[in-house]
Amino acid sequence: QVQLQESGPGLVKPSQTLSLTCTVSGGSITTSYYAWSWIRQPPGKGLEWMGVIAYDGSTYYSPSLKSRTSISRDTSKNQFSLQLSSVTPEDTAVYYCARVVWSTADFGSWGQGTQVTVSS
């Protein structure tokens, strides 16, 4: 059974870059059936899809965040990462990583989430 675990700083200063890593166990991030995504939930708001990295390394981003978002991977560590630049307090949220079934867009497996607060 696949497991995902987010890690990274819980506090980021405004204008800096938020960096998070998702470590995957129980399955390879290069398996062609799946893609790997980042989603966030600001306080009091719904889930917001941020972007995805496919099994072949290709990336796709939410249009509203594309200019500030980068998703990459380290296949040797079976990890994928999120970088969000020029953060503001509006980027405060719980950040989740998830595995996506590529053909159906089914977000079947999620990490537990990690709180990131943007504050000086």
PDB file of C-alpha atoms in Angstrom:
ATOM      1  CA  GLN A   1       0.000   0.000   0.000  1.00  0.00           C
ATOM      2  CA  VAL A   2       1.415   3.345  -1.008  1.00  0.00           C
ATOM      3  CA  GLN A   3       2.141   5.920   1.680  1.00  0.00           C
ATOM      4  CA  LEU A   4       2.959   9.591   1.216  1.00  0.00           C
ATOM      5  CA  GLN A   5       4.559  11.903   3.765  1.00  0.00           C
ATOM      6  CA  GLU A   6       5.000  15.648   3.435  1.00  0.00           C
ATOM      7  CA  SER A   7       7.953  17.418   5.032  1.00  0.00           C
ATOM      8  CA  GLY A   8       9.314  20.930   5.164  1.00  0.00           C
ATOM      9  CA  PRO A   9       9.347  24.138   7.185  1.00  0.00           C
ATOM     10  CA  GLY A  10       6.151  25.078   8.981  1.00  0.00           C
ATOM     11  CA  LEU A  11       6.907  28.796   8.875  1.00  0.00           C
ATOM     12  CA  VAL A  12       7.990  30.843   5.869  1.00  0.00           C
ATOM     13  CA  LYS A  13       8.547  34.592   5.696  1.00  0.00           C
ATOM     14  CA  PRO A  14       6.721  36.718   3.125  1.00  0.00           C
ATOM     15  CA  SER A  15       8.480  37.047  -0.242  1.00  0.00           C
ATOM     16  CA  GLN A  16      10.487  33.864   0.377  1.00  0.00           C
ATOM     17  CA  THR A  17      10.105  30.502  -1.354  1.00  0.00           C
ATOM     18  CA  LEU A  18       8.100  27.724   0.237  1.00  0.00           C
ATOM     19  CA  SER A  19       9.697  24.310  -0.279  1.00  0.00           C
ATOM     20  CA  LEU A  20       8.073  20.997   0.572  1.00  0.00           C
ATOM     21  CA  THR A  21       8.991  17.394  -0.157  1.00  0.00           C
ATOM     22  CA  CYS A  22       6.748  14.355  -0.428  1.00  0.00           C
ATOM     23  CA  THR A  23       8.382  11.013   0.301  1.00  0.00           C
ATOM     24  CA  VAL A  24       6.630   8.048  -1.263  1.00  0.00           C
ATOM     25  CA  SER A  25       6.856   4.489   0.006  1.00  0.00           C
ATOM     26  CA  GLY A  26       5.162   1.340  -1.214  1.00  0.00           C
ATOM     27  CA  GLY A  27       5.207   2.420  -4.842  1.00  0.00           C
ATOM     28  CA  SER A  28       7.471   4.044  -7.409  1.00  0.00           C
ATOM     29  CA  ILE A  29       6.884   7.573  -8.660  1.00  0.00           C
ATOM     30  CA  THR A  30       7.976   6.401 -12.134  1.00  0.00           C
ATOM     31  CA  THR A  31       5.175   3.844 -12.489  1.00  0.00           C
ATOM     32  CA  SER A  32       3.333   4.777 -15.661  1.00  0.00           C
ATOM     33  CA  TYR A  33      -0.165   4.388 -14.187  1.00  0.00           C
ATOM     34  CA  TYR A  34       0.198   7.271 -11.732  1.00  0.00           C
ATOM     35  CA  ALA A  35       0.973  10.951 -11.351  1.00  0.00           C
ATOM     36  CA  TRP A  36       1.875  12.883  -8.202  1.00  0.00           C
ATOM     37  CA  SER A  37       0.189  16.059  -7.123  1.00  0.00           C
ATOM     38  CA  TRP A  38       0.221  18.919  -4.644  1.00  0.00           C
ATOM     39  CA  ILE A  39      -3.000  20.313  -3.195  1.00  0.00           C
ATOM     40  CA  ARG A  40      -3.535  22.886  -0.480  1.00  0.00           C
ATOM     41  CA  GLN A  41      -6.328  24.046   1.786  1.00  0.00           C
ATOM     42  CA  PRO A  42      -6.231  27.570   3.223  1.00  0.00           C
ATOM     43  CA  PRO A  43      -7.969  28.071   6.565  1.00  0.00           C
ATOM     44  CA  GLY A  44     -11.723  28.192   6.145  1.00  0.00           C
ATOM     45  CA  LYS A  45     -11.529  27.454   2.420  1.00  0.00           C
ATOM     46  CA  GLY A  46     -11.784  24.483   0.109  1.00  0.00           C
ATOM     47  CA  LEU A  47      -9.108  22.366  -1.489  1.00  0.00           C
ATOM     48  CA  GLU A  48      -7.018  23.985  -4.213  1.00  0.00           C
ATOM     49  CA  TRP A  49      -5.143  21.893  -6.762  1.00  0.00           C
ATOM     50  CA  MET A  50      -1.675  23.299  -7.372  1.00  0.00           C
ATOM     51  CA  GLY A  51      -0.018  21.042  -9.898  1.00  0.00           C
ATOM     52  CA  VAL A  52       1.118  17.559 -10.831  1.00  0.00           C
ATOM     53  CA  ILE A  53       4.185  15.705 -12.040  1.00  0.00           C
ATOM     54  CA  ALA A  54       3.556  12.711 -14.222  1.00  0.00           C
ATOM     55  CA  TYR A  55       5.399   9.404 -14.257  1.00  0.00           C
ATOM     56  CA  ASP A  56       7.595  10.664 -17.104  1.00  0.00           C
ATOM     57  CA  GLY A  57       8.511  13.886 -15.315  1.00  0.00           C
ATOM     58  CA  SER A  58       6.225  16.192 -17.258  1.00  0.00           C
ATOM     59  CA  THR A  59       4.531  18.857 -15.159  1.00  0.00           C
ATOM     60  CA  TYR A  60       1.215  20.665 -15.220  1.00  0.00           C
ATOM     61  CA  TYR A  61       0.210  23.589 -13.036  1.00  0.00           C
ATOM     62  CA  SER A  62      -2.867  25.458 -11.957  1.00  0.00           C
ATOM     63  CA  PRO A  63      -3.111  28.564 -14.166  1.00  0.00           C
ATOM     64  CA  SER A  64      -3.582  30.766 -11.124  1.00  0.00           C
ATOM     65  CA  LEU A  65      -0.330  29.549  -9.540  1.00  0.00           C
ATOM     66  CA  LYS A  66       1.743  28.654 -12.578  1.00  0.00           C
ATOM     67  CA  SER A  67       3.996  31.698 -12.454  1.00  0.00           C
ATOM     68  CA  ARG A  68       5.086  30.897  -8.882  1.00  0.00           C
ATOM     69  CA  THR A  69       5.010  27.090  -8.755  1.00  0.00           C
ATOM     70  CA  SER A  70       7.550  24.437  -9.607  1.00  0.00           C
ATOM     71  CA  ILE A  71       7.227  20.698  -9.046  1.00  0.00           C
ATOM     72  CA  SER A  72      10.252  18.438  -9.412  1.00  0.00           C
ATOM     73  CA  ARG A  73      11.265  14.925  -8.462  1.00  0.00           C
ATOM     74  CA  ASP A  74      14.198  12.851  -7.255  1.00  0.00           C
ATOM     75  CA  THR A  75      13.662   9.346  -8.545  1.00  0.00           C
ATOM     76  CA  SER A  76      16.643   7.984  -6.607  1.00  0.00           C
ATOM     77  CA  LYS A  77      14.885   8.932  -3.359  1.00  0.00           C
ATOM     78  CA  ASN A  78      11.341   8.321  -4.621  1.00  0.00           C
ATOM     79  CA  GLN A  79      10.412  11.874  -3.693  1.00  0.00           C
ATOM     80  CA  PHE A  80       8.755  14.802  -5.398  1.00  0.00           C
ATOM     81  CA  SER A  81       8.899  18.402  -4.294  1.00  0.00           C
ATOM     82  CA  LEU A  82       7.003  21.671  -4.427  1.00  0.00           C
ATOM     83  CA  GLN A  83       8.445  25.140  -4.606  1.00  0.00           C
ATOM     84  CA  LEU A  84       6.176  28.166  -4.347  1.00  0.00           C
ATOM     85  CA  SER A  85       7.931  31.489  -4.747  1.00  0.00           C
ATOM     86  CA  SER A  86       7.129  34.995  -3.533  1.00  0.00           C
ATOM     87  CA  VAL A  87       4.775  33.776  -0.844  1.00  0.00           C
ATOM     88  CA  THR A  88       2.324  36.010   0.986  1.00  0.00           C
ATOM     89  CA  PRO A  89       0.134  35.346   4.039  1.00  0.00           C
ATOM     90  CA  GLU A  90      -2.554  34.203   1.573  1.00  0.00           C
ATOM     91  CA  ASP A  91      -0.389  31.148   0.905  1.00  0.00           C
ATOM     92  CA  THR A  92      -0.900  29.986   4.486  1.00  0.00           C
ATOM     93  CA  ALA A  93      -2.530  26.565   4.213  1.00  0.00           C
ATOM     94  CA  VAL A  94      -2.325  22.879   4.905  1.00  0.00           C
ATOM     95  CA  TYR A  95      -0.366  21.395   2.020  1.00  0.00           C
ATOM     96  CA  TYR A  96      -1.039  17.856   0.842  1.00  0.00           C
ATOM     97  CA  CYS A  97       0.687  15.545  -1.590  1.00  0.00           C
ATOM     98  CA  ALA A  98      -1.324  12.882  -3.339  1.00  0.00           C
ATOM     99  CA  ARG A  99      -1.102  10.088  -5.862  1.00  0.00           C
ATOM    100  CA  VAL A 100      -3.345  10.426  -8.893  1.00  0.00           C
ATOM    101  CA  VAL A 101      -4.513   7.702 -11.229  1.00  0.00           C
ATOM    102  CA  TRP A 102      -3.401   9.224 -14.526  1.00  0.00           C
ATOM    103  CA  SER A 103      -6.251   7.897 -16.667  1.00  0.00           C
ATOM    104  CA  THR A 104      -9.110   8.797 -14.334  1.00  0.00           C
ATOM    105  CA  ALA A 105      -7.763  11.727 -12.283  1.00  0.00           C
ATOM    106  CA  ASP A 106      -8.720   9.815  -9.170  1.00  0.00           C
ATOM    107  CA  PHE A 107      -6.861  11.220  -6.156  1.00  0.00           C
ATOM    108  CA  GLY A 108      -6.779   7.909  -4.350  1.00  0.00           C
ATOM    109  CA  SER A 109      -3.937   8.278  -1.850  1.00  0.00           C
ATOM    110  CA  TRP A 110      -3.021  11.302   0.220  1.00  0.00           C
ATOM    111  CA  GLY A 111      -0.400  12.308   2.718  1.00  0.00           C
ATOM    112  CA  GLN A 112      -1.534  13.539   6.114  1.00  0.00           C
ATOM    113  CA  GLY A 113      -0.834  17.151   5.214  1.00  0.00           C
ATOM    114  CA  THR A 114       1.520  19.708   6.656  1.00  0.00           C
ATOM    115  CA  GLN A 115       0.665  23.174   7.958  1.00  0.00           C
ATOM    116  CA  VAL A 116       2.628  26.027   6.421  1.00  0.00           C
ATOM    117  CA  THR A 117       2.225  29.524   7.802  1.00  0.00           C
ATOM    118  CA  VAL A 118       3.506  32.582   5.984  1.00  0.00           C
ATOM    119  CA  SER A 119       4.338  35.268   8.501  1.00  0.00           C
ATOM    120  CA  SER A 120       7.125  37.642   9.394  1.00  0.00           C
TER     121      SER A 120
END
